[in-house]
Short mmCIF file of C-alpha atoms in Angstrom, two decimals:
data_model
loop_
_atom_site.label_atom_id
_atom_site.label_comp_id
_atom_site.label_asym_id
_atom_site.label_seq_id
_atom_site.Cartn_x
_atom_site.Cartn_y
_atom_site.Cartn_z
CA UNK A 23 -15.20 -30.81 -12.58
CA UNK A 24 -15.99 -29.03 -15.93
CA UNK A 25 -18.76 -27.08 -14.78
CA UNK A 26 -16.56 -25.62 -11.45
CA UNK A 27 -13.64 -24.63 -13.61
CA UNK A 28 -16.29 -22.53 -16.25
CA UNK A 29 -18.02 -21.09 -12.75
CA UNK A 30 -14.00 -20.20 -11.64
CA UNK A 31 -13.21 -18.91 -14.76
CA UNK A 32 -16.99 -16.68 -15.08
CA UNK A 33 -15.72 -15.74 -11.53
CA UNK A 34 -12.29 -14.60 -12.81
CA UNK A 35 -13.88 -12.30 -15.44
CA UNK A 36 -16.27 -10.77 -13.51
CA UNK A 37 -13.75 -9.91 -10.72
CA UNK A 38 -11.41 -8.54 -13.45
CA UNK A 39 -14.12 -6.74 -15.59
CA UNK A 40 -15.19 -5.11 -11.48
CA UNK A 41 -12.21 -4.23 -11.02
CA UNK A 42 -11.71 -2.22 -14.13
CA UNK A 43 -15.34 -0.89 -13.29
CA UNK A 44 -14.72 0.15 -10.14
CA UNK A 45 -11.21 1.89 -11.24
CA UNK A 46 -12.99 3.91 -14.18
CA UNK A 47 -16.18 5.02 -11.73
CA UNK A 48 -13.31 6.02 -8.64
CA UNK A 49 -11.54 8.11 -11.25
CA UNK A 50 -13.86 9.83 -12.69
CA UNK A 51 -16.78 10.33 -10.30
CA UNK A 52 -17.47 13.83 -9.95
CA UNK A 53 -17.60 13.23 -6.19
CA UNK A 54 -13.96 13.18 -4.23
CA UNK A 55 -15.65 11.60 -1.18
CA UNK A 56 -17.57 9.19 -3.65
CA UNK A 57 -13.87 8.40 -5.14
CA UNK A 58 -12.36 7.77 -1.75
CA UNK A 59 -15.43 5.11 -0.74
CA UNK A 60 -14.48 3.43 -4.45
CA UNK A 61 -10.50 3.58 -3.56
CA UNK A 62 -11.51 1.12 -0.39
CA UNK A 63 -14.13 -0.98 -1.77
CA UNK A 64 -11.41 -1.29 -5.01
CA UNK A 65 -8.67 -2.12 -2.66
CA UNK A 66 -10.67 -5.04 -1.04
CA UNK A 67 -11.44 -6.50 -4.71
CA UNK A 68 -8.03 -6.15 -5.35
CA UNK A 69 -7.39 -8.78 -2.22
CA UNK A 70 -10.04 -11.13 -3.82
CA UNK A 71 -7.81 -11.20 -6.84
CA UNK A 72 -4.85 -12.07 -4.73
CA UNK A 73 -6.14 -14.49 -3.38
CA UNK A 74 -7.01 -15.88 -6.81
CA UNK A 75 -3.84 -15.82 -7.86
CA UNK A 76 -2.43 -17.66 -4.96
CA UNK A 77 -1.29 -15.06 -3.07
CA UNK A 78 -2.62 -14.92 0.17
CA UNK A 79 0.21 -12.94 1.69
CA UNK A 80 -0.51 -10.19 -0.60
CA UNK A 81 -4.22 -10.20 0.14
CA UNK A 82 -3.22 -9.80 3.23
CA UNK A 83 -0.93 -6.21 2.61
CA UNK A 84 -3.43 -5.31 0.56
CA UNK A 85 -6.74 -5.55 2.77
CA UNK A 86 -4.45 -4.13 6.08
CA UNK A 87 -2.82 -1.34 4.15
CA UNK A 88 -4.37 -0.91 0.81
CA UNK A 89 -7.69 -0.92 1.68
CA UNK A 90 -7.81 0.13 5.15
CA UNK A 91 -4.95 2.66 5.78
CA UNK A 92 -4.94 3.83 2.70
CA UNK A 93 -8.30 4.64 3.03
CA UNK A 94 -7.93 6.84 6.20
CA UNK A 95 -5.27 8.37 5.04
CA UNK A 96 -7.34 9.40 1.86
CA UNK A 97 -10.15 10.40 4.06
CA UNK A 98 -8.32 12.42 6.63
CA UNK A 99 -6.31 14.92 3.82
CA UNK A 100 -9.77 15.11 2.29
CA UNK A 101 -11.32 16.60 5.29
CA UNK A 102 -8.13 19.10 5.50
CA UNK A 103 -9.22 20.32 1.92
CA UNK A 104 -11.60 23.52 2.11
CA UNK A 105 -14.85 22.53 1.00
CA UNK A 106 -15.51 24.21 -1.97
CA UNK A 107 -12.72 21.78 -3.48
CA UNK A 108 -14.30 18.11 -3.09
CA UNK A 109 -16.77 18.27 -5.70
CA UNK A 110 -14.44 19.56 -8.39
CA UNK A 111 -16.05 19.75 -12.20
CA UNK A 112 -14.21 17.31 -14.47
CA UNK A 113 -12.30 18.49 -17.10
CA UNK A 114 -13.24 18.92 -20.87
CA UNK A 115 -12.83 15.91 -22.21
CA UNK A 116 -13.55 16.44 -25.93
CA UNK A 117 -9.55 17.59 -26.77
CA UNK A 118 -8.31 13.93 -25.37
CA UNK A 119 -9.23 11.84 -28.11
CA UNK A 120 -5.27 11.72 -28.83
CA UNK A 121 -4.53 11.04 -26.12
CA UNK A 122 -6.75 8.09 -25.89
CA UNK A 123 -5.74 6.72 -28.77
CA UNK A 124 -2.04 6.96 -27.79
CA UNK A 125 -2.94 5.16 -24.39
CA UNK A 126 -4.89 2.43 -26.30
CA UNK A 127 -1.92 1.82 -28.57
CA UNK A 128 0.08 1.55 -25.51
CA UNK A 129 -2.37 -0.71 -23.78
CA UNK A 130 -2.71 -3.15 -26.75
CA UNK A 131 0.98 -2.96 -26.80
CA UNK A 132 1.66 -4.37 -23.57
CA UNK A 133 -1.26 -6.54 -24.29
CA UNK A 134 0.61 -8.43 -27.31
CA UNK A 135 3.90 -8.42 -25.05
CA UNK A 136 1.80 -10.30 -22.34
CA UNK A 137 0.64 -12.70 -24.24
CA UNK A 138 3.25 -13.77 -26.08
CA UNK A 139 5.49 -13.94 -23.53
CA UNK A 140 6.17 -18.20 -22.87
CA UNK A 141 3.03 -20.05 -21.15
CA UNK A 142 5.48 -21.56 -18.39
CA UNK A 143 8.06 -19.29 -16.49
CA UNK A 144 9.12 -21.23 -13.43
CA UNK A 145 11.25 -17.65 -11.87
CA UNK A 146 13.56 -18.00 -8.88
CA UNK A 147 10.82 -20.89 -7.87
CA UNK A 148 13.23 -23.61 -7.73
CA UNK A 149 16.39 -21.78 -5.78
CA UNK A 150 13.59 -20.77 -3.12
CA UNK A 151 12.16 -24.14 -2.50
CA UNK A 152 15.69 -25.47 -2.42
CA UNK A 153 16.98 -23.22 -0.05
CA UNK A 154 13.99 -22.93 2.25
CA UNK A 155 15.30 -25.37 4.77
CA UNK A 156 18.44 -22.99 5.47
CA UNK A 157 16.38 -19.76 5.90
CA UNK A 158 14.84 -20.46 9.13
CA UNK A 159 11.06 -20.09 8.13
CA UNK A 160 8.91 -22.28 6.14
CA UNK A 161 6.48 -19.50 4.40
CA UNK A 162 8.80 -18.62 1.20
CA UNK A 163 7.52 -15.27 0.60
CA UNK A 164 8.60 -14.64 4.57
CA UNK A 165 11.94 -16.31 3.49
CA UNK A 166 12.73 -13.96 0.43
CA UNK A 167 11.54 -11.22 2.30
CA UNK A 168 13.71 -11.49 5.28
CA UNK A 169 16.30 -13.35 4.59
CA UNK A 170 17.06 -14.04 0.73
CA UNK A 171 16.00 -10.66 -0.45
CA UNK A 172 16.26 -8.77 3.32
CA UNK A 173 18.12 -5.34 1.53
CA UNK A 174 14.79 -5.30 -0.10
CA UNK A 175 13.34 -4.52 3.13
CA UNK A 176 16.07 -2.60 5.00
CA UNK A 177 15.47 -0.16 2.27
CA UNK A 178 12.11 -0.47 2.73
CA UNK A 179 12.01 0.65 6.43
CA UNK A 180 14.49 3.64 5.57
CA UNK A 181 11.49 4.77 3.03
CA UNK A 182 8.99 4.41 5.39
CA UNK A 183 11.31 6.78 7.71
CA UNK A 184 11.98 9.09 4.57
CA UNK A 185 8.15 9.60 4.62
CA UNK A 186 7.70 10.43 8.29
CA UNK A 187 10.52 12.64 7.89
CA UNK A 188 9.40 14.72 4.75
CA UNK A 189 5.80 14.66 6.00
CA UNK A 190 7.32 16.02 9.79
CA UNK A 191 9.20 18.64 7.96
CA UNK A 192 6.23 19.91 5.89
CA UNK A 193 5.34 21.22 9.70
CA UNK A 194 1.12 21.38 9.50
CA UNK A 195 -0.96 21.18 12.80
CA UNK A 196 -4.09 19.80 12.44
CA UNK A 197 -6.16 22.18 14.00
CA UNK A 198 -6.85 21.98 17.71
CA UNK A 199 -10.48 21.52 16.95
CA UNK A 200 -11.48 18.57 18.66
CA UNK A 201 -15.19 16.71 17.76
CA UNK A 202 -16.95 14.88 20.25
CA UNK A 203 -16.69 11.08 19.95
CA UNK A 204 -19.95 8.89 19.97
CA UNK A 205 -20.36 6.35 22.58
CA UNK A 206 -20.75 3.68 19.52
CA UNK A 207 -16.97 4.30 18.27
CA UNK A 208 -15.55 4.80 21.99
CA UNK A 209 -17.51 0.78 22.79
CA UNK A 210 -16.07 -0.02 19.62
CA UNK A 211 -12.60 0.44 20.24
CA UNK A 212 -12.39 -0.87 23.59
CA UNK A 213 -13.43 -4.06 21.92
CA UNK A 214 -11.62 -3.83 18.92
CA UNK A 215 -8.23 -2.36 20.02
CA UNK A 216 -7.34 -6.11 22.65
CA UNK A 217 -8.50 -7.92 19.38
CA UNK A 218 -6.30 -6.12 16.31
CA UNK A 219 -3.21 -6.26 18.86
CA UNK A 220 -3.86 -10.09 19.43
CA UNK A 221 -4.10 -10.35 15.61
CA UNK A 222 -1.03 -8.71 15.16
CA UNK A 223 0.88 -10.68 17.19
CA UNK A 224 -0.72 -13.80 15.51
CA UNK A 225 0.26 -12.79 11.70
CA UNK A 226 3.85 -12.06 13.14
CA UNK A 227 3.91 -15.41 15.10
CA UNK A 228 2.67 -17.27 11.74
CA UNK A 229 4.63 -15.33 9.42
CA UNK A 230 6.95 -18.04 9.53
CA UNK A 231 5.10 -21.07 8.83
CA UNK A 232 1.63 -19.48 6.79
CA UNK A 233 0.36 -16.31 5.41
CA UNK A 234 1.27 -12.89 7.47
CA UNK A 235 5.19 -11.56 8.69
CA UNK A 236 5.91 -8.01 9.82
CA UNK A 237 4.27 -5.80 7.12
CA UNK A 238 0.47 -7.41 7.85
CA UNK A 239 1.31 -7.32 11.38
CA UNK A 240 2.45 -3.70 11.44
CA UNK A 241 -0.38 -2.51 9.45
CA UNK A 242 -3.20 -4.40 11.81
CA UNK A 243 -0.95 -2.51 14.63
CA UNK A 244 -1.07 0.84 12.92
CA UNK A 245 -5.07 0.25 12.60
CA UNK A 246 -5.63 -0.02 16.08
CA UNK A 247 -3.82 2.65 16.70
CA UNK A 248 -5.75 4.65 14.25
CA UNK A 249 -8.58 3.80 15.77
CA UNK A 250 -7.35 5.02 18.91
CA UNK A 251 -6.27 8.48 17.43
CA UNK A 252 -10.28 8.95 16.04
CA UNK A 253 -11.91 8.19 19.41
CA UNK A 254 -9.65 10.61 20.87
CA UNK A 255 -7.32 9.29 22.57
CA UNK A 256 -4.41 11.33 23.29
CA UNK A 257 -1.35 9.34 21.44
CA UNK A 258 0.03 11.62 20.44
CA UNK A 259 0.23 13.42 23.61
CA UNK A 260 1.41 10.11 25.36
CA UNK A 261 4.23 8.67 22.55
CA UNK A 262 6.33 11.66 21.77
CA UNK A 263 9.85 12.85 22.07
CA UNK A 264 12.73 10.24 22.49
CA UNK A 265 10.35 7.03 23.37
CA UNK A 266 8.82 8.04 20.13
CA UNK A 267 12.09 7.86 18.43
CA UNK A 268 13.32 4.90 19.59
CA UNK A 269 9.86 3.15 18.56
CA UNK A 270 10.67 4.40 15.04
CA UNK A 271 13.99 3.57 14.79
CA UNK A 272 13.85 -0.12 16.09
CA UNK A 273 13.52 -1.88 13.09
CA UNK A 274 15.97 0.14 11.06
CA UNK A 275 18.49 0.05 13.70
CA UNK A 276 18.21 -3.58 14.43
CA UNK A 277 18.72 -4.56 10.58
CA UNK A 278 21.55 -1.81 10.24
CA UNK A 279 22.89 -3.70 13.18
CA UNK A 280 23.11 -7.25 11.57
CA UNK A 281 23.77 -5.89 8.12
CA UNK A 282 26.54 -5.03 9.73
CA UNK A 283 27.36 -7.75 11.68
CA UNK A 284 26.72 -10.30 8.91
CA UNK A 285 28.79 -7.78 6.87
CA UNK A 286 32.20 -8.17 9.01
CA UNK A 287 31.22 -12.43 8.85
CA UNK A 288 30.79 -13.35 5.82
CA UNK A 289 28.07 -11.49 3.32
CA UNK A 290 25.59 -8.97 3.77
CA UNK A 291 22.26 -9.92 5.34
CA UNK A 292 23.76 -14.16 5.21
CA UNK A 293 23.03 -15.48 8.17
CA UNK A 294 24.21 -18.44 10.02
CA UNK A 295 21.50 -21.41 9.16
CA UNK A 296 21.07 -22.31 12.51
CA UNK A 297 20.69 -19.03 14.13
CA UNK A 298 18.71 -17.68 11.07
CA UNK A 299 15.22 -18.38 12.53
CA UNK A 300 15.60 -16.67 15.86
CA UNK A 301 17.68 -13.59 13.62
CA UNK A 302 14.08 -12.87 11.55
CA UNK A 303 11.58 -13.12 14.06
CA UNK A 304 14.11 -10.68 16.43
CA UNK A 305 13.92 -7.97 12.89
CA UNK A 306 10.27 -9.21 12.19
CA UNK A 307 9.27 -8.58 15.88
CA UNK A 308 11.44 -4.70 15.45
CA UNK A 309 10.44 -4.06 12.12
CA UNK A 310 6.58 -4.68 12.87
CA UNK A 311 6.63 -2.22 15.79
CA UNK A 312 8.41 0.59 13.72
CA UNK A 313 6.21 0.18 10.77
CA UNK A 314 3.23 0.41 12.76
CA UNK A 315 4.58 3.42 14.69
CA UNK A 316 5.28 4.65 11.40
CA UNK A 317 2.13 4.59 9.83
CA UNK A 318 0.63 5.90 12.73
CA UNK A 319 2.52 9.12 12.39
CA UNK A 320 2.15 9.35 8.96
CA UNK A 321 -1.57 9.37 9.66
CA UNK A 322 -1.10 11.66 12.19
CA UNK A 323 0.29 14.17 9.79
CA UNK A 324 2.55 16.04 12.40
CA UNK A 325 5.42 15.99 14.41
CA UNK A 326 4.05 15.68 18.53
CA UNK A 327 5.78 17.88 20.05
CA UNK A 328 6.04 17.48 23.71
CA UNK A 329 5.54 19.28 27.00
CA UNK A 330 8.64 21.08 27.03
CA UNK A 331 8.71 22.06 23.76
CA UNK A 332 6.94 25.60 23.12
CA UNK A 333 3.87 25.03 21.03
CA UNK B 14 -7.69 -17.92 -21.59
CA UNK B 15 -6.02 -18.67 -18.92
CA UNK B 16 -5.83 -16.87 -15.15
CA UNK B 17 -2.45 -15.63 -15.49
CA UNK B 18 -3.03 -13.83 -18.88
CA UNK B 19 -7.10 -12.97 -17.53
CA UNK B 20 -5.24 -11.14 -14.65
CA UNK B 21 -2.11 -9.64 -16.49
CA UNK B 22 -4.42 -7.82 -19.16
CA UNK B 23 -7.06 -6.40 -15.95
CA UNK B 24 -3.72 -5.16 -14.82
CA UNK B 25 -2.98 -3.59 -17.79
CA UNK B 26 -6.27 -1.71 -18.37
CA UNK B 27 -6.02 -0.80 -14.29
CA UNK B 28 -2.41 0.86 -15.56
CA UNK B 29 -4.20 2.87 -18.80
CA UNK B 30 -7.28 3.88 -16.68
CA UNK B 31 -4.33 5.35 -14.22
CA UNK B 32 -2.54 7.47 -16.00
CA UNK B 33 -5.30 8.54 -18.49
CA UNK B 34 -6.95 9.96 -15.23
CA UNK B 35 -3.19 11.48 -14.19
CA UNK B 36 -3.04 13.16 -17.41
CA UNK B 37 -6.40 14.78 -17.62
CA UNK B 38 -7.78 15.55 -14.59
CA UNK B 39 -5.88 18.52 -12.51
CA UNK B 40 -7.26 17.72 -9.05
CA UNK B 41 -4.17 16.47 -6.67
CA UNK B 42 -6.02 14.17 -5.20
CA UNK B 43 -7.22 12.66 -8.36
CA UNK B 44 -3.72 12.60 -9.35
CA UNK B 45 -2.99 10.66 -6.38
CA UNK B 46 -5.76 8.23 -6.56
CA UNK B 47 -5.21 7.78 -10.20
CA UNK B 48 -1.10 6.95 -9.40
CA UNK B 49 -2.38 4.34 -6.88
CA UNK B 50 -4.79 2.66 -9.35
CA UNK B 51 -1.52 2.80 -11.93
CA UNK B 52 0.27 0.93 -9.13
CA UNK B 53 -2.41 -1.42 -8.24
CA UNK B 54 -1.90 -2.63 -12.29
CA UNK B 55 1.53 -3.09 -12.15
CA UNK B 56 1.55 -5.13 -8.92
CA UNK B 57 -1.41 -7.11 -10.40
CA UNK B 58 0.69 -7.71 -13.73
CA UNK B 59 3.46 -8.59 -11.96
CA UNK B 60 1.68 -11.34 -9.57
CA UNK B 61 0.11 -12.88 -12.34
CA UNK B 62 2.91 -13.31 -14.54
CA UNK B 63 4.57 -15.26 -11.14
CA UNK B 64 1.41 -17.65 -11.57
CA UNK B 65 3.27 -18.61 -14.16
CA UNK B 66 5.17 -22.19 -12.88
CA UNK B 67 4.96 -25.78 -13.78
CA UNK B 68 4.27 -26.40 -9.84
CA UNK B 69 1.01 -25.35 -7.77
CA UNK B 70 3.04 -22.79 -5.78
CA UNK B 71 3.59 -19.83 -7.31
CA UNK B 72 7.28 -17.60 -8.06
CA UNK B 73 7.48 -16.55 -4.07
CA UNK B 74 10.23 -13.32 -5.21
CA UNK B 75 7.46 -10.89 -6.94
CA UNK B 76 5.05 -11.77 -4.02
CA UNK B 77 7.60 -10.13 -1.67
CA UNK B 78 8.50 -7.73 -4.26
CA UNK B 79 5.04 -6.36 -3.89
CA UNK B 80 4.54 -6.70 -0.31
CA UNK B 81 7.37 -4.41 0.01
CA UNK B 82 5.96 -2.05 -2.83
CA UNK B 83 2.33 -1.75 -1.22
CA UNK B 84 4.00 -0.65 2.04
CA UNK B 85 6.33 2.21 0.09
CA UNK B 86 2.72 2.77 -2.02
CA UNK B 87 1.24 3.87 0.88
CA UNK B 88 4.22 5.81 2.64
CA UNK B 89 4.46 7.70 -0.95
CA UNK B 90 0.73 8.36 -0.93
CA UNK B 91 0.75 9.51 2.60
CA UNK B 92 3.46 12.43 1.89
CA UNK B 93 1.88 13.28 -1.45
CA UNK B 94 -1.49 14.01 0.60
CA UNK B 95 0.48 16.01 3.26
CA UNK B 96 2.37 18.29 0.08
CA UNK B 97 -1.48 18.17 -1.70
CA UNK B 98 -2.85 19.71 2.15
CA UNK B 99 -0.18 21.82 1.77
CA UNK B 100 -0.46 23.00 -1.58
CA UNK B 101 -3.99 23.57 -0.86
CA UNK B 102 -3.65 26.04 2.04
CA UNK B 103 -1.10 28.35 -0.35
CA UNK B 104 -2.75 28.67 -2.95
CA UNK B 105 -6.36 27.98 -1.47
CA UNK B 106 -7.15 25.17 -3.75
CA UNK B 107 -5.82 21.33 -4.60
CA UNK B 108 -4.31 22.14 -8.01
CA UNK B 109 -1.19 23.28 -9.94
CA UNK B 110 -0.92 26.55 -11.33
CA UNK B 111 -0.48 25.69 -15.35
CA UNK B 112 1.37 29.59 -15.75
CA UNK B 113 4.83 29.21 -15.15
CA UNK B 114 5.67 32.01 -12.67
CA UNK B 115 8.04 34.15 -15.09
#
């Protein structure tokens, strides 16, 4: 027993001291595609430490969207760059010492405020495990989510759209430019796009119960239609106009809806106990298929336009 | 030491590294990378600190506290690269001007 809690603990340290590793070489490398490689392999480590903390959930978000979106978003605005600026020199660094030492003071600041803050803070731990059985789902951080804490995630959505919208209105084409796919990554997708859908619908499903919910489903949604976007298929050609719309809208509208509703009962966002687990997987089921639509566009980086509209 | 503090202080070094690299290096993208990396901290700080509790389970409200901020982290950093592509075909390269333009 000793020696497996001094192997967990060696674990913990070298994960942490990694992670700081990997941070310092992503930020400073003088290579931007370098960095971008870093940023993913740093966002996976950071889902091994969620998972060491006991927060699978999070691991979850954070591989899907962290790691993997995150990534392709990083890689795609990267390629939009003209060349000359990837490899950028680094700045002089001799003036900074100040500035260090201000940040370290800072650092060991928060430092001493960490640790003396009390060994044992038990949170909003005990309301949520005595309300669980009246929120319709089992998985707590599904319960605070959607139904304890569900303005949390109405605002949420209506940031996600705030995105789409300021990134729509920015108004850049990519360029019509279109590279010829490999056979590798067209086999690939075929095979992979059945699977990430059926995964999708299986974090949603066990949201309720076990790790996943919307967000993990919605980003393993958006991947696959990532994917699809790289090996060139036309989605953006197929999903525009008011079908597009309504896909982005459905999970906003639907929780407007029964804000509203609940509103005019009783309290915002309360729902009835024994309707409350159909009400969240109805918004989980919306809200998944908005965010993914929405971080498809976003990765997309334009408005479709459609047939009608001139170009 | 224990996980909880282990974790909180990584999360605090991931939060200096950040903005050290926001404040000295002029590259948008770096700036965006290094704002993510700040983020990454905080949510680590904050997940740790949930660890906190008497029982096995962890404090479930940060956990969906930063669920919901990884999915705004990621809709942020998605319009800052779209403004940083923009920026970058104006003025034909990813940075700020540092003269003001009076």
């Amino acid at each position: 027993m000793e020696k497996v809690t001094l192997l967990i603990m060696l674990f913990d340290l070298l994960l942490g001291l990694g992670l700081l590793w990997l941070a310092w070489q992503l930020l400073e490398s003088r290579n931007l595609f370098k960095a971008v490689v870093l940023f993913v392999a740093f966002g996976l480590l950071m889902a091994l430490a969620w998972v060491r903390l006991d927060a699978p959930d999070v691991a979850l978000a954070e591989a899907a969207i962290g790691a993997g979106l995150t990534g392709a978003l990083l890689m795609a605005a990267l390629a939009k760059l003209p060349s000359r600026d990837k490899s950028e020199p680094l700045a002089d660094e001799k003036g900074h010492w100040l500035l260090r030492l201000a940040l370290l003071l800072v650092a060991a600041g928060l430092g001493y405020v960490v640790h003396s803050l009390p060994e044992s803070a038990p949170g909003l731990s005990a309301e949520i495990a005595n309300n669980l059985a009246s929120s319709g789902v089992n998985n707590p951080v599904t319960a605070v989510l959607l139904n304890f804490r569900g303005y949390d995630t109405l605002l949420e959505l209506m940031v996600l759209m705030l995105a789409l919208l300021g990134v729509w209105s920015l108004g850049i084409e990519r360029s019509t430019r279109e590279e010829p796919v490999g056979p590798v990554l067209t086999t690939l997708v075929q095979f992979l796009t059945p699977l990430l859908i059926l995964v999708a619908a299986y974090l949603l499903w066990a949201g309720a119960d076990a790790p996943g919910g919307a967000f993990q489903a919605g980003a393993v949604l958006a991947a696959a239609m990532v994917l699809l976007l790289l090996a060139g298929w036309p989605l953006q050609g197929l999903l525009t106009g008011v079908a597009l719309r309504l896909m982005l809208v459905a999970g906003p509208a639907t929780f407007v809806a029964l804000a509203g509703l609940t509103l005019l009962d009783a309290q915002l966002l309360a729902y009835p106990p024994q309707h409350a687990g159909k009400l969240i997987l109805l918004l989980e089921v919306a809200a998944t298929l908005s965010i993914a639509v929405t971080l498809a566009a976003l990765f997309l980086g334009y408005r479709p336009r459609t047939n009608k509209e001139p170009g | 030491m224990n996980t909880a503090l282990l974790y909180s202080l990584v999360g605090i070094g991931l939060f200096s590294l950040g903005l050290y690299a926001l404040i000295v290096h002029a590259h948008l993208l770096r700036k965006i990378l290094a704002i993510n990396v700040m983020g990454s901290g905080v949510f680590l700080l904050l997940i740790a600190l949930a660890k906190r509790t008497a029982t096995p389970l962890p404090d479930a409200v940060p956990h969906a506290m930063v669920i919901t901020g990884i999915v705004v982290t990621v809709a942020a950093t998605a319009l800052a690269l779209t403004l940083m592509v923009r920026v970058a075909m104006e003025n034909h390269r990813a940075e700020l001007s540092d003269q003001s333009q009076e």
